[in-house]
Coordinates of C-alpha atoms in Angstrom, one line a residue:
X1 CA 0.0 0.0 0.0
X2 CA 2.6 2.4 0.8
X3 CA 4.3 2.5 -2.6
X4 CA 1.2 2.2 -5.1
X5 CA 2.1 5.5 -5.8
X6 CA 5.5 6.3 -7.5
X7 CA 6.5 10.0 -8.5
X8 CA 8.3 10.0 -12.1
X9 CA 9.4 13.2 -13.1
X10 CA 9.2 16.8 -11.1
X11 CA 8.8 19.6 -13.4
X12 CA 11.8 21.9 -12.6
X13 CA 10.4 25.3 -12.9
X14 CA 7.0 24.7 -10.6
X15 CA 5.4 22.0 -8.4
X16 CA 3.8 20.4 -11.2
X17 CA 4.7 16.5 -11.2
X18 CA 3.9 13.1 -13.4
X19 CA 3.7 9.8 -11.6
X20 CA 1.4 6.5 -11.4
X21 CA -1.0 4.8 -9.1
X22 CA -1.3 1.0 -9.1
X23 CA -4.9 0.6 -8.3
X24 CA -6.7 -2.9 -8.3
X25 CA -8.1 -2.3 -11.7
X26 CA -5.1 -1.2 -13.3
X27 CA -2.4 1.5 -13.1
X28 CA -3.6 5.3 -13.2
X29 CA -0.7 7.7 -14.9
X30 CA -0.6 11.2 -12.8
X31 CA -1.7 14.1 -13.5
X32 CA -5.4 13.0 -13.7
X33 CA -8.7 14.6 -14.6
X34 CA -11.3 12.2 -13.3
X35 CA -14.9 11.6 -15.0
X36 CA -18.3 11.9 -13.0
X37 CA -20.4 8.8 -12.8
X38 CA -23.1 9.9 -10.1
X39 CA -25.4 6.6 -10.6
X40 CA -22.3 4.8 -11.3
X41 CA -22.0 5.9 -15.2
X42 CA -20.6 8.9 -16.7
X43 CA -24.2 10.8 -17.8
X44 CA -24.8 9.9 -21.8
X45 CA -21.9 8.0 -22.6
X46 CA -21.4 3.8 -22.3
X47 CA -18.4 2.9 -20.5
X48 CA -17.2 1.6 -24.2
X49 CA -16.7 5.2 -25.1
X50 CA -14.5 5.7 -22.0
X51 CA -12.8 3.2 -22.5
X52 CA -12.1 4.3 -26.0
X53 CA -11.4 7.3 -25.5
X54 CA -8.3 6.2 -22.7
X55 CA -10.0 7.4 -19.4
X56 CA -8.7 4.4 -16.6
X57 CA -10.1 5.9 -13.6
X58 CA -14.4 7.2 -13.1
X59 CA -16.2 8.3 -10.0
X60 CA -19.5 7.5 -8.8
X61 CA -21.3 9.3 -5.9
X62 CA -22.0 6.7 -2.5
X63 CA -24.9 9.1 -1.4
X64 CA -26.7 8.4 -4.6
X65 CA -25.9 4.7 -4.9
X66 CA -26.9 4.4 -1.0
X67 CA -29.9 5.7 -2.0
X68 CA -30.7 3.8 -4.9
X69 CA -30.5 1.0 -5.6
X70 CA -28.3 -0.4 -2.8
X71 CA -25.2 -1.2 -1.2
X72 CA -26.9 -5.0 -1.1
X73 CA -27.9 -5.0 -4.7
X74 CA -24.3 -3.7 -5.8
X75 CA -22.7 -6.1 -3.7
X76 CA -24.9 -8.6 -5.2
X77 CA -23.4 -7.6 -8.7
X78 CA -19.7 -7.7 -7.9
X79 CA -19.4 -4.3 -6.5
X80 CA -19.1 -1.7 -8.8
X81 CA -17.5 -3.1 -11.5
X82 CA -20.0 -6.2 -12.1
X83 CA -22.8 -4.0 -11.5
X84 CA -21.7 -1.6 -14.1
X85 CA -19.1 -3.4 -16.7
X86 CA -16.7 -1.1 -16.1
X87 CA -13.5 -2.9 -15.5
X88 CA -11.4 0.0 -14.8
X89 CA -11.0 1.7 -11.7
X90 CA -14.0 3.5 -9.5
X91 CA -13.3 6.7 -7.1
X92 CA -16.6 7.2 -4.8
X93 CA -16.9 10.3 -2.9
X94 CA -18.6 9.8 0.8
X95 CA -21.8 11.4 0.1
X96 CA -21.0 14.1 2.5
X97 CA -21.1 16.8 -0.2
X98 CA -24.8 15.8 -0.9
X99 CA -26.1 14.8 2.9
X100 CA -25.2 18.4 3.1
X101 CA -26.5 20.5 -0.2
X102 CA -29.2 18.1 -1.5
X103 CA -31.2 16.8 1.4
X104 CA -34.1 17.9 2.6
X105 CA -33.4 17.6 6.2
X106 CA -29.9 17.5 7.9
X107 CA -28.1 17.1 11.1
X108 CA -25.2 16.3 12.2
X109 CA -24.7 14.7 15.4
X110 CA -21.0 13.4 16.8
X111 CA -21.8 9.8 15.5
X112 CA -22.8 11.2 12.4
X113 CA -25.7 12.8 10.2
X114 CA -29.3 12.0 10.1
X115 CA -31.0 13.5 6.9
X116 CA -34.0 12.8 4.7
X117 CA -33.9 11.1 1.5
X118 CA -34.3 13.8 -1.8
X119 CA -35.8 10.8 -3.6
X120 CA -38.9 9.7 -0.8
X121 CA -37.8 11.6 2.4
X122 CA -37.3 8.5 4.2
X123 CA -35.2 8.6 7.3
X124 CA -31.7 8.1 6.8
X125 CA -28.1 7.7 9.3
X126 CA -24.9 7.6 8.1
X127 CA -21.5 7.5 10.2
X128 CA -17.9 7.5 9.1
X129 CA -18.1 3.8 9.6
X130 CA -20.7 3.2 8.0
X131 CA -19.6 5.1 4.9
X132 CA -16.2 3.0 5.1
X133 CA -18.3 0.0 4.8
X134 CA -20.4 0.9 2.1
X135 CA -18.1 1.7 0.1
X136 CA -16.7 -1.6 0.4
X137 CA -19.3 -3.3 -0.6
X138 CA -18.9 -1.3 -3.7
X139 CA -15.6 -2.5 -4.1
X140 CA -14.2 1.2 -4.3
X141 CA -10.9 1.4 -5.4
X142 CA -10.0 4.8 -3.9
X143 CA -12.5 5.6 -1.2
X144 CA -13.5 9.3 0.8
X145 CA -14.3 9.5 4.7
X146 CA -17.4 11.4 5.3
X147 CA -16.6 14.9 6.0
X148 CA -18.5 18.3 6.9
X149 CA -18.7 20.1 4.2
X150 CA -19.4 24.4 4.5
X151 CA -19.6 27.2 2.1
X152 CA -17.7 30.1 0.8
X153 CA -17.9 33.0 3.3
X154 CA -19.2 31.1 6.4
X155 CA -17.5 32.4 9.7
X156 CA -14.7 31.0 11.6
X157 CA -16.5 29.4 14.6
X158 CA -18.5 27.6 12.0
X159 CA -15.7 26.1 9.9
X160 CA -13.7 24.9 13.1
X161 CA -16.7 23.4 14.5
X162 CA -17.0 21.7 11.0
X163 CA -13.2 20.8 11.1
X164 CA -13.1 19.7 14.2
X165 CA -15.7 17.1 13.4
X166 CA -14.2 16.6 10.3
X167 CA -10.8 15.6 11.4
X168 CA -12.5 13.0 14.3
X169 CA -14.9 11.3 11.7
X170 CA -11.4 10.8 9.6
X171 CA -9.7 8.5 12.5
X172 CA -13.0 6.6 13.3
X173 CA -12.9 6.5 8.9
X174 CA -9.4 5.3 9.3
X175 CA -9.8 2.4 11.7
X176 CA -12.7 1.2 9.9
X177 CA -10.8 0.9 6.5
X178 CA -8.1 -0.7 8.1
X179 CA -10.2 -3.7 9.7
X180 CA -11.8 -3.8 6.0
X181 CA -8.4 -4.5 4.8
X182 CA -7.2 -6.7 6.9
X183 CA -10.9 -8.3 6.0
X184 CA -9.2 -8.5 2.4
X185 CA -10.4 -5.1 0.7
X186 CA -8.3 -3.8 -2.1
X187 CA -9.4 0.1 -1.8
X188 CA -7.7 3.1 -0.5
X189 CA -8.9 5.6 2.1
X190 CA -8.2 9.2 1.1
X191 CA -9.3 11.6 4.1
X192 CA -10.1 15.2 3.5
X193 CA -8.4 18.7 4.4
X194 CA -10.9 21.2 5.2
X195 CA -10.8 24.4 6.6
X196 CA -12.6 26.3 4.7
X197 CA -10.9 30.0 3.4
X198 CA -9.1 30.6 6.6
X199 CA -5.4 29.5 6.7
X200 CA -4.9 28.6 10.4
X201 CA -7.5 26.0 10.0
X202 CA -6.1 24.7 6.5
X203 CA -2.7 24.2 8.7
X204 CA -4.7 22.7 11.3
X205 CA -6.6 20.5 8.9
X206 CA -3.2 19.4 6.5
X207 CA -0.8 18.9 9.4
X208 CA -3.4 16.7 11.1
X209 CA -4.9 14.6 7.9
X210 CA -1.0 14.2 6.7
X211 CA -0.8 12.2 10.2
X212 CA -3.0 10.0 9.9
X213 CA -0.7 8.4 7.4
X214 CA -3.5 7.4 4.8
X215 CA -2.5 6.3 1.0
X216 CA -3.6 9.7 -0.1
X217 CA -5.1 13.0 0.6
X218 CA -8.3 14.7 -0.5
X219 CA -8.5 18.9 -0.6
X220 CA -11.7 19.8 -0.2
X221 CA -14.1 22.8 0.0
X222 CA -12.3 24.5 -3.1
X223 CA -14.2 25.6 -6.2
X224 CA -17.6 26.0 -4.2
X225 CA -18.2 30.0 -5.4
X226 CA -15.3 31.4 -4.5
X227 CA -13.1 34.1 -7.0
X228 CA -10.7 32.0 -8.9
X229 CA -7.3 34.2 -7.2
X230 CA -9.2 33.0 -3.5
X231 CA -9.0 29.6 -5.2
X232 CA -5.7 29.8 -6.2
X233 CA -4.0 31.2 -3.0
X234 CA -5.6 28.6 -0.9
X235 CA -4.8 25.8 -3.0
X236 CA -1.5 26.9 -3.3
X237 CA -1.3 27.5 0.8
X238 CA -2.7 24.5 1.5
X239 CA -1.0 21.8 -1.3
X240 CA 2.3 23.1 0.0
X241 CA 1.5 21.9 3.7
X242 CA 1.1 17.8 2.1
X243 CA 3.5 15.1 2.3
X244 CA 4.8 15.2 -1.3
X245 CA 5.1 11.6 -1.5
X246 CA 1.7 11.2 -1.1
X247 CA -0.6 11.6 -4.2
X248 CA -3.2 15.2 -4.2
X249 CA -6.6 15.0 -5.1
X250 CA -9.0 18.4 -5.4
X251 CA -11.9 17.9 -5.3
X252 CA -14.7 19.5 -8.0
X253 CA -12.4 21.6 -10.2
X254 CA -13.2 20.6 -14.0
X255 CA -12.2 23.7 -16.2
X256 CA -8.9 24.0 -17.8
X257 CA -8.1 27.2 -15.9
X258 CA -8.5 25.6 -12.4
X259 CA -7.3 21.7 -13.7
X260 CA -4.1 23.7 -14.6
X261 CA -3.6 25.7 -11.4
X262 CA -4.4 22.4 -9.5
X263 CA -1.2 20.9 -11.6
X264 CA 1.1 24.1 -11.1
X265 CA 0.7 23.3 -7.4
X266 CA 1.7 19.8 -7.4
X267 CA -2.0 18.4 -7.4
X268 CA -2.5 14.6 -8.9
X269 CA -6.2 14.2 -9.2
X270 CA -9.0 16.3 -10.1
X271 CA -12.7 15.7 -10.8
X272 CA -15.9 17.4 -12.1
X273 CA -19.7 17.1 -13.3
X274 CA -19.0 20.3 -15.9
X275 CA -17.3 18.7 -18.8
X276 CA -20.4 16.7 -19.1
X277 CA -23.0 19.0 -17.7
X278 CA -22.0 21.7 -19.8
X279 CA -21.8 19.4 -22.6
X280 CA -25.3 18.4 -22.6
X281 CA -26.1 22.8 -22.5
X282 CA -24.3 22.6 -25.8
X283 CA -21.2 24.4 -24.4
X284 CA -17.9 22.5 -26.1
X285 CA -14.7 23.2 -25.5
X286 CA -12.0 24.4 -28.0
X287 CA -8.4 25.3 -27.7
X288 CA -10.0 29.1 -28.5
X289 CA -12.3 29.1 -25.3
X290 CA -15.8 27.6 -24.9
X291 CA -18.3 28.0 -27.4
X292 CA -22.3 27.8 -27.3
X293 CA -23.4 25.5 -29.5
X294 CA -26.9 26.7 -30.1
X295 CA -26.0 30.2 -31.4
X296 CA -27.2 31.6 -35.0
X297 CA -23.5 31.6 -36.2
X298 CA -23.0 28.0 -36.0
X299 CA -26.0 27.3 -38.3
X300 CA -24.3 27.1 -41.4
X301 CA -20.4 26.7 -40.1
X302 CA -19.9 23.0 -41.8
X303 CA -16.5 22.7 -39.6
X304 CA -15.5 20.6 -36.6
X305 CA -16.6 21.5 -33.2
X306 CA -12.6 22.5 -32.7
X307 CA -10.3 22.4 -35.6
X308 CA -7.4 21.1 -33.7
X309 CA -9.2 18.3 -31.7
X310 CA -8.8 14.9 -33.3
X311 CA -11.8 13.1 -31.5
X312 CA -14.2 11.1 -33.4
X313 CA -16.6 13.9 -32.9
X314 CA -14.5 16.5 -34.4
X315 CA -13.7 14.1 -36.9
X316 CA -16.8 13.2 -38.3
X317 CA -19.7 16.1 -37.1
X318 CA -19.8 19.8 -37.8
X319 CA -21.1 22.5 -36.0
X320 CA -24.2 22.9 -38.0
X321 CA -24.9 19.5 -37.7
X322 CA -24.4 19.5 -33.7
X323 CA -26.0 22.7 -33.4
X324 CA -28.9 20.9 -35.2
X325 CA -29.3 18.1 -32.5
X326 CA -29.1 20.3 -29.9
X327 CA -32.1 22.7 -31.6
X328 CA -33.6 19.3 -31.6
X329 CA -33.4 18.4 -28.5
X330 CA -31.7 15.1 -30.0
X331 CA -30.4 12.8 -27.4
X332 CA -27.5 12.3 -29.7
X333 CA -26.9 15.9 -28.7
X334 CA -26.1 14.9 -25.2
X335 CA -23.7 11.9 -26.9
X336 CA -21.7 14.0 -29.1
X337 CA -21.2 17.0 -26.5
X338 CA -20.2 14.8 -23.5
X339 CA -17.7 12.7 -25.9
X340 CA -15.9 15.6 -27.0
X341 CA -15.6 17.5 -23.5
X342 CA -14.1 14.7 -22.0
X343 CA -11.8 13.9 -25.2
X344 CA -10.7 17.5 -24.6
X345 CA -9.6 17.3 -21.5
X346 CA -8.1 13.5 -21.7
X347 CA -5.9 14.9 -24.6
X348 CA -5.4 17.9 -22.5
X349 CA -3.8 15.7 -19.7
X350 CA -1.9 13.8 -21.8
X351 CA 0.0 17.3 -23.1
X352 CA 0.4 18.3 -19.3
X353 CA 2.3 15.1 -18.6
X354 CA 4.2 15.2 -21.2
X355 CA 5.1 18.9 -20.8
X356 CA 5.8 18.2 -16.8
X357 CA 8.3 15.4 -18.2
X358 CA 9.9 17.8 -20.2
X359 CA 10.4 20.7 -17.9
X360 CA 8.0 22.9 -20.4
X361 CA 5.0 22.8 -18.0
X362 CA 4.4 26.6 -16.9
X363 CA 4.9 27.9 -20.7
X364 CA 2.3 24.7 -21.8
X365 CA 0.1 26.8 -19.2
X366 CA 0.6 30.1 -20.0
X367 CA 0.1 29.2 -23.7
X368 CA -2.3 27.3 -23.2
X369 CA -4.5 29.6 -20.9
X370 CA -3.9 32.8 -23.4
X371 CA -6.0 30.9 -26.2
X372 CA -8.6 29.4 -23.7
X373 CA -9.0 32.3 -21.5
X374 CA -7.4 35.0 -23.0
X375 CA -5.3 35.2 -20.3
X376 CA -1.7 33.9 -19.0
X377 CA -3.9 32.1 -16.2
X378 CA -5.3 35.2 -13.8
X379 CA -9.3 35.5 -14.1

């Protein structure tokens, strides 16, 4: 366990790194932008399409799987994996993110929280234990603790009560995922830094997560509303406080302009519902910024989504044409969108690591940032 992850290059001129992790489905090359699979499949697309277009590593949500249909009915399958065909690797966050902004009723309680179902309001507990063992039964290969999520701008009493909670769910977390391995599970623990926008509890929250001496670390509360140079200083404060053997994930970032600040700072793992979400709003990605889809201009433009992407999309639909299906209201829309977004950003990550490996990776960013953004990088 304590050398699945192996550091291969460190880019000389900033934090940025390459490395692998050797995961029970396979090995996951470093830096890596993670797909969203809420119900346990990435939203329009088969996992025949991941596959082809290289992703080795998805996420599905434990809240919603809890939910429905089942830890019991997953297990039933093979875990994740049998349940979905997806032979590949599965990250599943602890639900904590959506105990807290999606139910109808909350509250947390030392053992844990008690909330209301958002799909029949039935009554519902979960613990950090009980987390750890549901996501067991998925057969998670990567797994999150349950943590207290809070919001951009909420005072300090209220993020260090939410830390402090935090940080005592992560040993009970902990001690539950090491009987599960010692019962044979494969999958990792990842604990969380919180801390919300106030550095003394970041310090608080990295110093104390780094001891716990788990596989990996998760940063969370990032990218929840806050101005992209807030974002950037606290990442950058708080990624410098982790063990650098250890791999980084943040958690929610899914733009190029945050994906690339996340790698600048030495962080390994990133994941986000946009790519496809904004996808499916007929917002695509090009190397020249984002475009929308459904405008006028597009109607008779008989080119690729984005001249310089080779994806099958771009290879063998126009813009006319997608602008069609999204007029439409096509399904196929959905298809074509959420293919290329996540093509985009796979091809994207293959030119990070290969920049990091050559030393190149702050002009890559820079150059790459003053086409997307028409910036260097600075919103």
């Amino acid at each position: 366990m304590s050398n699945f992850f192996t550091i291969l290059h460190e880019d000389t001129q900033s934090a940025a790194r390459t490395g692998v992790m050797q995961l029970p489905h396979g090995a996951v090359e470093t830096p890596v932008f993670m797909p969203v699979g809420t119900h346990a499949t990435v939203k329009a697309l088969t996992k025949d399409m991941l596959h082809e277009i290289g992703f080795s590593i998805i996420l599905a949500n434990t809240y919603h799987l809890y939910l429905r249909p089942g830890a019991d009915i997953i297990e039933a399958a093979g875990g994740l994996h049998g349940f979905s065909g997806w032979n590949k690797n599965f990250l599943t966050d602890s639900g904590g993110f959506q105990v807290f902004s999606l139910a109808l009723f909350r509250k947390i309680y030392e053992d844990g929280v008690r909330f209301k179902s958002h799909i029949d309001g039935s009554a519902h507990m979960l613990t950090p234990e009980s987390v750890v063992d549901v996501q067991a039964r998925f057969n998670s290969d990567i797994q999150m603790q349950l943590d207290v999520c809070t919001g951009y701008g909420v005072e300090h009493k209220q993020a260090k009560q939410a830390l402090d909670t935090t940080s005592r769910w992560a040993v009970r977390a902990a001690e539950a995922w090491r009987q599960k391995r010692a019962d044979g599970y494969q999958g990792l623990l990842f604990p969380i830094v919180q801390g919300n926008f106030y550095t003394d509890l970041r310090k608080e929250s990295a110093e104390f997560v780094s001891s716990l001496d788990t596989p990996g670390i998760a940063i969370g509360g990032l990218s929840v509303g806050e101005p992209f140079s807030v974002y950037a200083d606290m990442l950058a404060y708080t990624a410098a406080l982790l063990p650098k053997t250890k791999p980084r994930y943040v958690m929610g970032i899914g733009t190029p302009d945050f994906i690339l600040e996340a790698v600048a700072n030495g962080v390994d793992m990133f994941d986000c519902v946009l790519p496809t979400r904004n996808g499916r709003n007929g917002s695509y990605f090009t190397r020249s910024g984002t475009i929308n889809i459904k405008k006028e201009q597009y109607a008779r433009d008989f080119g690729p989504a984005d001249p310089e992407c080779g994806c099958k999309v771009c290879r063998e639909y126009s813009r006319a044409y997608l602008r069609h299906l999204f007029k439409e209201q096509e399904i196929l829309s959905s298809v074509l969108a959420s293919y290329h977004n996540l093509a985009f950003l796979y091809t994207m990550m293959q030119e990070v690591r290969q920049a990091i490996a050559e030393n190149r990776f702050s002009e890559y960013k820079e150059r790459f940032l003053s086409r997307f953004t028409g910036t260097s990088g600075n919103k």
